[in-house]
Amino acid sequence: MKIPTITLIIVILNTYNIFGQSNRKDSLKAIELSEIVVTATRTERQLGSLTTPLTLIKKQQIQTLGALRLTEVLQEQTGLAIINDHGQGIQMQGFDPDYTLILIDGEPLVGRTAGTLELSRIAVNNIKQIEVVKGPSSSLYGSEALAGVINIITDDPDRTEGGLNVQYGANQTLNVNGQVSFKHKKLGVYLFADRYSSQGYDLNPETYGATVEPFFNHTFQSKIKYQFNSNLKLTLSGRLFQETQEQRSDIGNTTPLIVSGEGTQTDGNFLMTLDQKLGKNLKMQYRLYHTIYDTESGLRYENDQQIFDQSFFKQRFTRPEVVANYFLNDQHFLTLGVGGTLESVRATRYEGERRFNTQYIFGQYEWTPAKNLTVLGGARLDMHSVYGQQLSPKFSTRYQLVPWLALRGSVGVGFKAPDFRQLYLNFTNTTVGYTVFGTEEVVAGVERFTQAGEILNIFTDPANFTTLNPERSVAYNFGVDMQWKNGLKAEVNLFRNDIENLIETQIVARKTNNQSIFSYLNLREVFTQGAEVNVTYQLFKNLQIKGGYQYLIAKDKTVVDQLNRGEIFKRDPQTLITTRVTNSEYGGLFNRSRHMANIRLFYTYKSITASLRTIYRGRYGLGDLNGNQILDADNEYVAGYWLWNTSVAKEFGQVLRLQVGVDNLLDFRNETMIPGIAGRLWYVRAGFNFARK
Amino acid sequence: MYKSRLFLLLGLVMAFTACKKEDSDAVTPALEALTFTNLAAPGDVIDRTTGQVTQTNPFIYFSFEKGTTVSASENWDIGFKGTTLIFNSGVSGSGQGGAVIKTGTFDELTEAPESTEFRQDTNSEFAVPTGSDNGWYNYSGPPTFLITPIAGRIIMVKTFDGKYAKVEVLSYYKDAPTQPNALSDQSATYTFRYMYQADGSRTLK
């Protein structure tokens, strides 16, 4: 019988980690040791053996949460905060949502609005597991993997079964999804369909329009696997998401002037993977990926049905890639990859079709010089058609000091390429009259305005804007993993990220209408640093307790320098007296909580599972109120809050599962500051499962 | 022990010199910092859909010497309209005025800069530049749409007849509310603190 190379590695790595397995009574620990993850190294690895921090969320946990969309799952994880900025995205290690790469089965999702990829686009009932890697992974994944990577691994057709889930809850939220999985000899087929609809909600009924307008969406996913022989396997998978949402607003100055319409978004991806084993030591993978993201929106005046605004956005992304995994012997493991990316965008706000392409190579070498030591080094070179070359190295190591304690450390570089918006935007706001140009457009754009005699004065020579560099970070992570025989497990990770070349808008010129022309420049330098702690403990046989905490400091280095020079002031809103801001008053970047925590209880008794989870988000800055653009006064913060969620489920044999739950049990609301929190939400759910034994 | 004695000595020396300075300044009485409230100077009305100006509003002029608003035909020092400030010289007026922005608190900036440092309004740029973060204010944009005077930006002014004053804009909304609301509070209604030196010197304290 042939043992696949990758299994061999896992077996070998297993032997390094069996220290905990001497205590066989602890079944939980045994399970966790056998967890296989792929995102940290792009090869299958045991969770316990990684050199970088990784959070694994399994299907069963997603079910326990009663979650329907990815946001609901991620918001309960330590160190992750949901940020509302042109959509719901995730903040990781203090980075904005722009800096976390979102993958489905290892390939990137595209379609970001102002940097945020709307995570509620992603249904969760077809997810096998979610892997969250913290710290930069640009050495493997290239652009956007600056704060980290979230990889969504979808279900595999590894047996014949079918299922149907129906969930109904507050705000007339209805979700129906079903999946069929078929496995016969060499062929596996998986089909998934999901419909999600909601009436939305309105936290401020006195203003026109709802906080979340009614919407419905569909997700379809399919996967076909064919094992030609033990050395060759083909996988085809496709996913389609489509959402329609009502839009309406009152644009009248004094008397109501209603515009309304519909917005649709479509997000689709297709992946073909061919896995090939060449001999005992070499495994090849050939991948071809294509994804699209389209939005369309049309608003008309309700009184005369004239068009108020019509816009579209079409993004395309294609990537062929070849990856080779070479297994030299017990101690040496090599991964090499080469690929290319072709991206294009057409949109209302862009002149014609804009394209750019990237070619890249990456390599990773894993060395296990001793049973208790793993050393990993890697680098990736991206060659981009617009901004040039980018080299992202990373080095990490793990050392098992004593059976119950291991040390982890890594140093790595992450980067985020300038996006289409920053390079090619050509947008004039018709209501206010300002203009924004991407850096590749600004010279020609300002020239056009000059020709037309619409420029009053130029503040910055447009020629200064032509070279936009990728945003870049150097990150350090140091961690300790502890695991005691009594079932107590603790992970600590300290992190520091130094980010340079942050891209920001900068004023170029003033137009004759007194409005400005903006473009983008690499300007600021910031840092984020902090500590994350995760603890898991099997309190009783039936009760598991999990806790997590993140401490975070994130500051603008330029602001710190200005504070040191005494150049930043604040005005007391009562007395109107201006004083200097001291360094200790500076609260750092807006929207970051210094403290975030969670405590989660999971109870299992026979066929009943129950959970009670609480998530704390400490106070965070919302916006400046005392005239200095930085966070330094108490009234500039949103108060911290706790959310309590609970659920109970009972299984009836293998066939039926019933669940009831309440999210935001205490009905916490902050209508003006946090419109993304809807208030108390109850739900009931029935799941049917038909498996062939 | 030795160190603390040294500090004591230093302290005594400083106290002595400080006293001395006060004595010599005693001849000129300290200038008064005055606050002018609710100078309403609405900007032009612009149609939100077309971007065209539908109603032109006049500048509202202020004289430091008189401490009140004055008409355009009188000797004015500073003019307000929307977020735009003009000064009596260059393209804005026939006086010897000008302005320059300095960073610091109102109290610590006790001397006007050299006459040559002052800027005049020109066709291409105002002495106090317009636009968010360029001059005296910041515009927050959505969702609050607030105009906030930047703390620590003091406008040094040369008056129509070449004398000096300093101005700190305190609020852009009527009655300087502690938590202004751009959608409900009356905007373009200035509250500012100023100090005027009538003797022609650059001293502003």
CSV table of C-alpha atoms in Angstrom, one decimal, chain A residues 94-96 98-99 146 468-473 497-506 520-528 554-562 568 586 588-590 592 628-631:
chain,number,residue,atom,x,y,z
A,94,GLY,CA,-5.2,46.5,14.9
A,95,PHE,CA,-5.2,46.6,11.1
A,96,ASP,CA,-8.1,47.9,9.1
A,98,ASP,CA,-8.1,46.3,3.9
A,99,TYR,CA,-5.1,44.4,5.2
A,146,LEU,CA,-0.4,42.0,5.9
A,468,LEU,CA,2.9,54.9,-5.5
A,469,ASN,CA,4.6,52.2,-3.5
A,470,PRO,CA,3.0,49.3,-1.9
A,471,GLU,CA,2.1,49.7,1.8
A,472,ARG,CA,4.6,47.5,3.7
A,473,SER,CA,5.0,46.2,7.2
A,497,ASN,CA,3.8,45.5,13.4
A,498,ASP,CA,5.6,48.5,11.9
A,499,ILE,CA,3.8,49.7,8.8
A,500,GLU,CA,5.2,52.3,6.4
A,501,ASN,CA,4.0,53.9,3.2
A,502,LEU,CA,0.4,54.0,4.2
A,503,ILE,CA,-1.5,55.4,1.3
A,504,GLU,CA,-3.7,58.4,2.0
A,505,THR,CA,-5.6,61.0,0.0
A,506,GLN,CA,-3.7,64.3,-0.5
A,520,TYR,CA,-3.1,59.4,-3.3
A,521,LEU,CA,0.4,59.5,-1.6
A,522,ASN,CA,2.4,57.2,0.5
A,523,LEU,CA,2.3,59.2,3.7
A,524,ARG,CA,2.0,57.9,7.2
A,525,GLU,CA,3.8,55.4,9.3
A,526,VAL,CA,2.0,53.6,12.1
A,527,PHE,CA,2.6,50.8,14.5
A,528,THR,CA,0.4,48.2,16.2
A,554,ALA,CA,-2.0,51.2,17.7
A,555,LYS,CA,-0.5,54.6,17.0
A,556,ASP,CA,0.4,57.0,14.2
A,557,LYS,CA,4.2,57.5,14.4
A,558,THR,CA,3.9,61.0,12.8
A,559,VAL,CA,1.4,62.0,15.5
A,560,VAL,CA,3.7,60.7,18.2
A,561,ASP,CA,6.5,62.8,16.8
A,562,GLN,CA,4.3,65.9,16.6
A,568,ILE,CA,-0.8,69.2,18.7
A,586,TYR,CA,-3.0,60.2,22.8
A,588,GLY,CA,-3.9,56.0,19.2
A,589,LEU,CA,-5.7,55.3,16.0
A,590,PHE,CA,-9.5,55.5,15.9
A,592,ARG,CA,-9.2,50.3,18.0
A,628,ASN,CA,-6.9,68.3,16.5
A,629,GLN,CA,-7.9,65.3,14.4
A,630,ILE,CA,-6.5,62.8,16.9
A,631,LEU,CA,-8.0,60.7,19.6
